[in-house]
PDB file of C-alpha atoms in Angstrom:
ATOM      1  CA  MET A   1    -105.930  59.247  18.662  1.00 41.00           C
ATOM      2  CA  SER A   2    -104.570  55.801  19.538  1.00 45.00           C
ATOM      3  CA  SER A   3    -105.869  53.661  22.381  1.00 47.00           C
ATOM      4  CA  ALA A   4    -104.351  50.907  24.494  1.00 45.00           C
ATOM      5  CA  SER A   5    -106.235  48.296  22.482  1.00 45.00           C
ATOM      6  CA  ASP A   6    -104.679  49.169  19.144  1.00 48.00           C
ATOM      7  CA  ASN A   7    -101.218  49.934  20.448  1.00 49.00           C
ATOM      8  CA  SER A   8     -99.833  46.733  19.028  1.00 46.00           C
ATOM      9  CA  ALA A   9    -100.180  48.288  15.594  1.00 48.00           C
ATOM     10  CA  LEU A  10     -97.814  51.034  16.633  1.00 50.00           C
ATOM     11  CA  LEU A  11     -94.975  48.794  17.819  1.00 51.00           C
ATOM     12  CA  PRO A  12     -91.721  49.826  16.201  1.00 56.00           C
ATOM     13  CA  ASP A  13     -88.710  47.626  15.854  1.00 66.00           C
ATOM     14  CA  ALA A  14     -87.626  46.283  19.253  1.00 71.00           C
ATOM     15  CA  GLU A  15     -84.048  46.953  18.291  1.00 73.00           C
ATOM     16  CA  ALA A  16     -84.829  50.675  18.091  1.00 75.00           C
ATOM     17  CA  TYR A  17     -86.040  50.619  21.726  1.00 75.00           C
ATOM     18  CA  GLU A  18     -82.883  48.833  22.812  1.00 77.00           C
ATOM     19  CA  GLU A  19     -80.774  51.458  21.076  1.00 79.00           C
ATOM     20  CA  ARG A  20     -82.701  54.270  22.768  1.00 80.00           C
ATOM     21  CA  ALA A  21     -82.358  52.567  26.147  1.00 81.00           C
ATOM     22  CA  PHE A  22     -78.630  52.119  25.552  1.00 84.00           C
ATOM     23  CA  GLY A  23     -78.310  55.781  24.556  1.00 87.00           C
ATOM     24  CA  PHE A  24     -80.116  56.816  27.719  1.00 89.00           C
ATOM     25  CA  TRP A  25     -77.812  54.691  29.862  1.00 90.00           C
ATOM     26  CA  LEU A  26     -74.860  56.436  28.201  1.00 92.00           C
ATOM     27  CA  TYR A  27     -76.431  59.764  29.101  1.00 92.00           C
ATOM     28  CA  LEU A  28     -76.871  58.672  32.735  1.00 93.00           C
ATOM     29  CA  MET A  29     -73.254  57.528  32.851  1.00 95.00           C
ATOM     30  CA  SER A  30     -72.060  60.901  31.547  1.00 95.00           C
ATOM     31  CA  ASP A  31     -74.236  62.617  34.156  1.00 94.00           C
ATOM     32  CA  ALA A  32     -72.765  60.371  36.850  1.00 95.00           C
ATOM     33  CA  ILE A  33     -69.268  61.456  35.787  1.00 96.00           C
ATOM     34  CA  ILE A  34     -70.282  65.126  36.014  1.00 96.00           C
ATOM     35  CA  PHE A  35     -71.646  64.636  39.531  1.00 96.00           C
ATOM     36  CA  ALA A  36     -68.556  62.635  40.536  1.00 97.00           C
ATOM     37  CA  LEU A  37     -66.389  65.592  39.491  1.00 97.00           C
ATOM     38  CA  LEU A  38     -68.626  68.005  41.423  1.00 97.00           C
ATOM     39  CA  PHE A  39     -68.458  65.772  44.516  1.00 96.00           C
ATOM     40  CA  ALA A  40     -64.646  65.638  44.217  1.00 97.00           C
ATOM     41  CA  THR A  41     -64.471  69.426  43.866  1.00 96.00           C
ATOM     42  CA  TYR A  42     -66.665  69.860  46.932  1.00 96.00           C
ATOM     43  CA  GLN A  43     -64.502  67.520  48.981  1.00 94.00           C
ATOM     44  CA  ILE A  44     -61.411  69.536  48.051  1.00 95.00           C
ATOM     45  CA  MET A  45     -63.101  72.878  48.828  1.00 93.00           C
ATOM     46  CA  ALA A  46     -65.121  71.797  51.888  1.00 91.00           C
ATOM     47  CA  ASN A  47     -62.749  73.404  54.399  1.00 90.00           C
ATOM     48  CA  ASP A  48     -62.032  76.512  52.296  1.00 89.00           C
ATOM     49  CA  THR A  49     -64.467  78.772  54.144  1.00 88.00           C
ATOM     50  CA  GLY A  50     -62.259  81.882  53.872  1.00 85.00           C
ATOM     51  CA  GLY A  51     -63.248  82.924  57.391  1.00 86.00           C
ATOM     52  CA  GLY A  52     -66.925  82.796  56.412  1.00 87.00           C
ATOM     53  CA  PRO A  53     -69.714  80.509  57.588  1.00 90.00           C
ATOM     54  CA  ALA A  54     -69.232  76.736  57.451  1.00 91.00           C
ATOM     55  CA  GLY A  55     -71.775  73.992  57.045  1.00 89.00           C
ATOM     56  CA  ARG A  56     -72.537  73.833  60.773  1.00 89.00           C
ATOM     57  CA  ASP A  57     -73.512  77.517  60.659  1.00 91.00           C
ATOM     58  CA  LEU A  58     -75.797  77.181  57.624  1.00 92.00           C
ATOM     59  CA  PHE A  59     -77.282  73.704  57.341  1.00 93.00           C
ATOM     60  CA  SER A  60     -80.460  72.655  59.132  1.00 90.00           C
ATOM     61  CA  LEU A  61     -80.992  68.963  59.775  1.00 90.00           C
ATOM     62  CA  PRO A  62     -84.828  69.194  59.939  1.00 92.00           C
ATOM     63  CA  HIS A  63     -84.897  71.132  56.655  1.00 94.00           C
ATOM     64  CA  THR A  64     -82.528  68.733  54.902  1.00 94.00           C
ATOM     65  CA  PHE A  65     -84.378  65.745  56.353  1.00 93.00           C
ATOM     66  CA  GLY A  66     -87.617  67.180  54.955  1.00 95.00           C
ATOM     67  CA  GLU A  67     -86.053  67.575  51.507  1.00 95.00           C
ATOM     68  CA  THR A  68     -84.712  64.029  51.654  1.00 96.00           C
ATOM     69  CA  LEU A  69     -88.024  62.557  52.783  1.00 96.00           C
ATOM     70  CA  MET A  70     -89.847  64.393  50.012  1.00 96.00           C
ATOM     71  CA  LEU A  71     -87.516  63.249  47.257  1.00 96.00           C
ATOM     72  CA  LEU A  72     -87.305  59.633  48.444  1.00 95.00           C
ATOM     73  CA  THR A  73     -91.093  59.475  48.725  1.00 97.00           C
ATOM     74  CA  SER A  74     -91.329  60.774  45.152  1.00 97.00           C
ATOM     75  CA  SER A  75     -89.155  57.846  44.074  1.00 95.00           C
ATOM     76  CA  LEU A  76     -91.612  55.488  45.777  1.00 97.00           C
ATOM     77  CA  THR A  77     -94.594  57.105  44.053  1.00 97.00           C
ATOM     78  CA  PHE A  78     -92.809  56.886  40.695  1.00 97.00           C
ATOM     79  CA  GLY A  79     -92.285  53.198  41.403  1.00 96.00           C
ATOM     80  CA  LEU A  80     -96.035  52.867  41.966  1.00 97.00           C
ATOM     81  CA  ALA A  81     -96.601  54.654  38.645  1.00 96.00           C
ATOM     82  CA  SER A  82     -94.322  52.065  37.005  1.00 95.00           C
ATOM     83  CA  LEU A  83     -96.344  49.220  38.552  1.00 96.00           C
ATOM     84  CA  ALA A  84     -99.552  50.822  37.265  1.00 96.00           C
ATOM     85  CA  LEU A  85     -97.895  51.114  33.847  1.00 95.00           C
ATOM     86  CA  ASP A  86     -97.087  47.391  33.865  1.00 93.00           C
ATOM     87  CA  ALA A  87    -100.714  46.679  34.797  1.00 95.00           C
ATOM     88  CA  GLY A  88    -101.986  48.955  32.019  1.00 93.00           C
ATOM     89  CA  LYS A  89    -103.869  51.205  34.465  1.00 95.00           C
ATOM     90  CA  ARG A  90    -103.676  54.612  32.849  1.00 95.00           C
ATOM     91  CA  ARG A  91    -105.577  56.517  35.548  1.00 96.00           C
ATOM     92  CA  TRP A  92    -103.264  55.247  38.264  1.00 97.00           C
ATOM     93  CA  VAL A  93    -100.222  56.071  36.138  1.00 97.00           C
ATOM     94  CA  LEU A  94    -101.479  59.641  35.861  1.00 97.00           C
ATOM     95  CA  ALA A  95    -102.363  59.812  39.553  1.00 97.00           C
ATOM     96  CA  TRP A  96     -98.952  58.608  40.754  1.00 97.00           C
ATOM     97  CA  LEU A  97     -97.139  60.844  38.259  1.00 97.00           C
ATOM     98  CA  ALA A  98     -99.120  63.794  39.625  1.00 97.00           C
ATOM     99  CA  VAL A  99     -98.128  62.912  43.198  1.00 98.00           C
ATOM    100  CA  THR A 100     -94.503  62.498  42.094  1.00 98.00           C
ATOM    101  CA  PHE A 101     -94.617  65.899  40.430  1.00 98.00           C
ATOM    102  CA  LEU A 102     -95.989  67.601  43.548  1.00 98.00           C
ATOM    103  CA  LEU A 103     -93.343  65.998  45.759  1.00 98.00           C
ATOM    104  CA  GLY A 104     -90.584  66.983  43.334  1.00 97.00           C
ATOM    105  CA  LEU A 105     -91.961  70.506  43.144  1.00 97.00           C
ATOM    106  CA  GLY A 106     -91.988  70.668  46.933  1.00 97.00           C
ATOM    107  CA  PHE A 107     -88.357  69.546  47.004  1.00 97.00           C
ATOM    108  CA  VAL A 108     -87.318  72.261  44.528  1.00 97.00           C
ATOM    109  CA  ALA A 109     -89.274  74.886  46.494  1.00 97.00           C
ATOM    110  CA  MET A 110     -87.473  73.894  49.717  1.00 96.00           C
ATOM    111  CA  GLU A 111     -84.121  74.054  47.942  1.00 96.00           C
ATOM    112  CA  VAL A 112     -84.835  77.516  46.517  1.00 96.00           C
ATOM    113  CA  HIS A 113     -85.929  78.666  49.989  1.00 96.00           C
ATOM    114  CA  GLU A 114     -82.681  77.357  51.460  1.00 96.00           C
ATOM    115  CA  PHE A 115     -80.587  79.146  48.834  1.00 96.00           C
ATOM    116  CA  HIS A 116     -82.532  82.371  49.396  1.00 96.00           C
ATOM    117  CA  ASP A 117     -81.924  82.238  53.155  1.00 94.00           C
ATOM    118  CA  MET A 118     -78.218  81.520  52.732  1.00 94.00           C
ATOM    119  CA  ILE A 119     -77.720  84.366  50.259  1.00 94.00           C
ATOM    120  CA  ALA A 120     -79.699  86.705  52.559  1.00 93.00           C
ATOM    121  CA  GLN A 121     -77.199  85.844  55.307  1.00 91.00           C
ATOM    122  CA  GLY A 122     -74.302  86.835  53.062  1.00 90.00           C
ATOM    123  CA  ALA A 123     -73.431  83.193  52.342  1.00 92.00           C
ATOM    124  CA  GLY A 124     -73.745  83.298  48.567  1.00 92.00           C
ATOM    125  CA  PRO A 125     -71.642  81.289  46.117  1.00 93.00           C
ATOM    126  CA  GLY A 126     -69.034  84.068  45.836  1.00 92.00           C
ATOM    127  CA  ARG A 127     -68.325  84.145  49.607  1.00 92.00           C
ATOM    128  CA  SER A 128     -65.846  81.253  49.713  1.00 94.00           C
ATOM    129  CA  GLY A 129     -64.579  78.211  47.895  1.00 94.00           C
ATOM    130  CA  PHE A 130     -66.732  76.021  50.136  1.00 94.00           C
ATOM    131  CA  LEU A 131     -69.904  77.902  49.242  1.00 96.00           C
ATOM    132  CA  SER A 132     -69.016  78.060  45.558  1.00 96.00           C
ATOM    133  CA  ALA A 133     -68.594  74.264  45.466  1.00 96.00           C
ATOM    134  CA  PHE A 134     -71.749  73.772  47.550  1.00 96.00           C
ATOM    135  CA  PHE A 135     -73.964  75.908  45.323  1.00 97.00           C
ATOM    136  CA  THR A 136     -72.542  74.365  42.151  1.00 97.00           C
ATOM    137  CA  LEU A 137     -73.151  70.787  43.302  1.00 97.00           C
ATOM    138  CA  VAL A 138     -76.545  71.227  44.945  1.00 97.00           C
ATOM    139  CA  SER A 139     -77.977  73.592  42.322  1.00 97.00           C
ATOM    140  CA  THR A 140     -76.866  71.263  39.515  1.00 97.00           C
ATOM    141  CA  HIS A 141     -78.874  68.524  41.179  1.00 97.00           C
ATOM    142  CA  GLY A 142     -81.807  70.933  41.633  1.00 97.00           C
ATOM    143  CA  LEU A 143     -81.714  71.834  37.942  1.00 97.00           C
ATOM    144  CA  HIS A 144     -81.834  68.133  37.078  1.00 97.00           C
ATOM    145  CA  VAL A 145     -84.884  67.683  39.329  1.00 97.00           C
ATOM    146  CA  SER A 146     -86.515  70.701  37.641  1.00 97.00           C
ATOM    147  CA  ALA A 147     -85.818  69.155  34.235  1.00 97.00           C
ATOM    148  CA  GLY A 148     -87.374  65.935  35.539  1.00 97.00           C
ATOM    149  CA  LEU A 149     -90.510  67.857  36.525  1.00 98.00           C
ATOM    150  CA  VAL A 150     -90.812  69.238  32.990  1.00 98.00           C
ATOM    151  CA  PHE A 151     -90.283  65.682  31.694  1.00 96.00           C
ATOM    152  CA  ILE A 152     -93.114  64.447  33.957  1.00 97.00           C
ATOM    153  CA  VAL A 153     -95.500  67.114  32.630  1.00 97.00           C
ATOM    154  CA  VAL A 154     -94.635  66.152  29.054  1.00 97.00           C
ATOM    155  CA  MET A 155     -95.238  62.483  29.815  1.00 96.00           C
ATOM    156  CA  VAL A 156     -98.560  63.189  31.549  1.00 97.00           C
ATOM    157  CA  VAL A 157     -99.727  64.972  28.398  1.00 97.00           C
ATOM    158  CA  GLN A 158     -98.539  62.066  26.249  1.00 96.00           C
ATOM    159  CA  VAL A 159    -100.315  59.503  28.445  1.00 96.00           C
ATOM    160  CA  VAL A 160    -103.537  61.529  28.259  1.00 96.00           C
ATOM    161  CA  VAL A 161    -103.330  62.008  24.487  1.00 95.00           C
ATOM    162  CA  LYS A 162    -101.747  58.763  23.309  1.00 93.00           C
ATOM    163  CA  GLY A 163    -102.535  56.327  26.125  1.00 92.00           C
ATOM    164  CA  LEU A 164    -100.069  53.701  27.325  1.00 92.00           C
ATOM    165  CA  SER A 165     -98.651  52.973  23.899  1.00 90.00           C
ATOM    166  CA  GLN A 166     -95.275  51.289  23.689  1.00 88.00           C
ATOM    167  CA  PRO A 167     -93.423  54.472  22.726  1.00 89.00           C
ATOM    168  CA  VAL A 168     -94.989  56.288  25.687  1.00 93.00           C
ATOM    169  CA  SER A 169     -94.264  53.376  28.024  1.00 92.00           C
ATOM    170  CA  SER A 170     -90.663  53.286  26.847  1.00 91.00           C
ATOM    171  CA  ARG A 171     -90.237  57.009  27.574  1.00 93.00           C
ATOM    172  CA  LEU A 172     -91.839  56.576  31.012  1.00 94.00           C
ATOM    173  CA  GLU A 173     -89.366  53.820  31.822  1.00 93.00           C
ATOM    174  CA  ARG A 174     -86.452  56.081  30.876  1.00 93.00           C
ATOM    175  CA  LEU A 175     -87.946  58.898  32.947  1.00 96.00           C
ATOM    176  CA  GLY A 176     -88.127  56.467  35.874  1.00 95.00           C
ATOM    177  CA  LEU A 177     -84.428  55.679  35.496  1.00 94.00           C
ATOM    178  CA  PHE A 178     -83.647  59.393  35.463  1.00 96.00           C
ATOM    179  CA  TRP A 179     -85.775  60.092  38.546  1.00 96.00           C
ATOM    180  CA  HIS A 180     -84.302  57.241  40.590  1.00 96.00           C
ATOM    181  CA  PHE A 181     -80.804  58.329  39.498  1.00 96.00           C
ATOM    182  CA  LEU A 182     -81.486  61.783  40.968  1.00 96.00           C
ATOM    183  CA  ASP A 183     -82.495  60.155  44.260  1.00 94.00           C
ATOM    184  CA  ILE A 184     -79.196  58.304  44.391  1.00 95.00           C
ATOM    185  CA  VAL A 185     -77.284  61.537  43.733  1.00 97.00           C
ATOM    186  CA  TRP A 186     -79.251  63.271  46.500  1.00 97.00           C
ATOM    187  CA  ILE A 187     -78.410  60.518  48.985  1.00 95.00           C
ATOM    188  CA  GLY A 188     -74.769  61.202  48.094  1.00 96.00           C
ATOM    189  CA  ILE A 189     -75.275  64.956  48.655  1.00 96.00           C
ATOM    190  CA  PHE A 190     -76.976  64.306  51.998  1.00 95.00           C
ATOM    191  CA  SER A 191     -74.194  61.953  53.099  1.00 93.00           C
ATOM    192  CA  VAL A 192     -71.201  63.911  51.790  1.00 94.00           C
ATOM    193  CA  VAL A 193     -72.353  67.540  52.092  1.00 95.00           C
ATOM    194  CA  TYR A 194     -75.087  68.043  54.669  1.00 94.00           C
ATOM    195  CA  LEU A 195     -74.491  65.350  57.278  1.00 89.00           C
ATOM    196  CA  PRO A 196     -70.741  66.022  57.791  1.00 89.00           C
ATOM    197  CA  GLY A 197     -71.447  69.764  57.766  1.00 84.00           C
ATOM    198  CA  ILE A 198     -74.117  69.464  60.453  1.00 82.00           C
ATOM    199  CA  LEU A 199     -72.034  67.099  62.602  1.00 81.00           C
ATOM    200  CA  GLN A 200     -68.876  69.246  62.505  1.00 73.00           C
TER     201      GLN A 200
END
């Protein structure tokens, strides 16, 4: 088992880290393109309710505000985990990652609850073009958050087993980019999907 004190012996070539970081940025860019297409599809289908319920009939501002607050707070706690990582404080890294995980899990639970209620009201993805676009966009984001939660668990195990070695730190930094990216996408969903729907 390696420790923080002998991590220097594990340092790989810095160029390899740069290549991994570049590859991850390419991944984020491809993800951004996917979400841009989903946003464009939603905008086109937003008024295609087919006589069914619209956003004003389905969306709840307090619920959506709660989801938003939870996810944005998780971004803050991940930032605190990054600061603890820079300071080499493993316990605090683990603590803030745990808080981030719980907040992300709470966000996913609220989203699943929202979907369940909508489908129970007969407003499932097959009801109209609007709902099909809504479920596709929002659930794609939810799946990304779920993947991020799995990523956090994996990194917690790595921090416990391997310490704050450079490979682990590098992966945590990429996870941070991914998590903050999901926050930005959610702000777009809140601004483009929920807020106009509620204010209609």
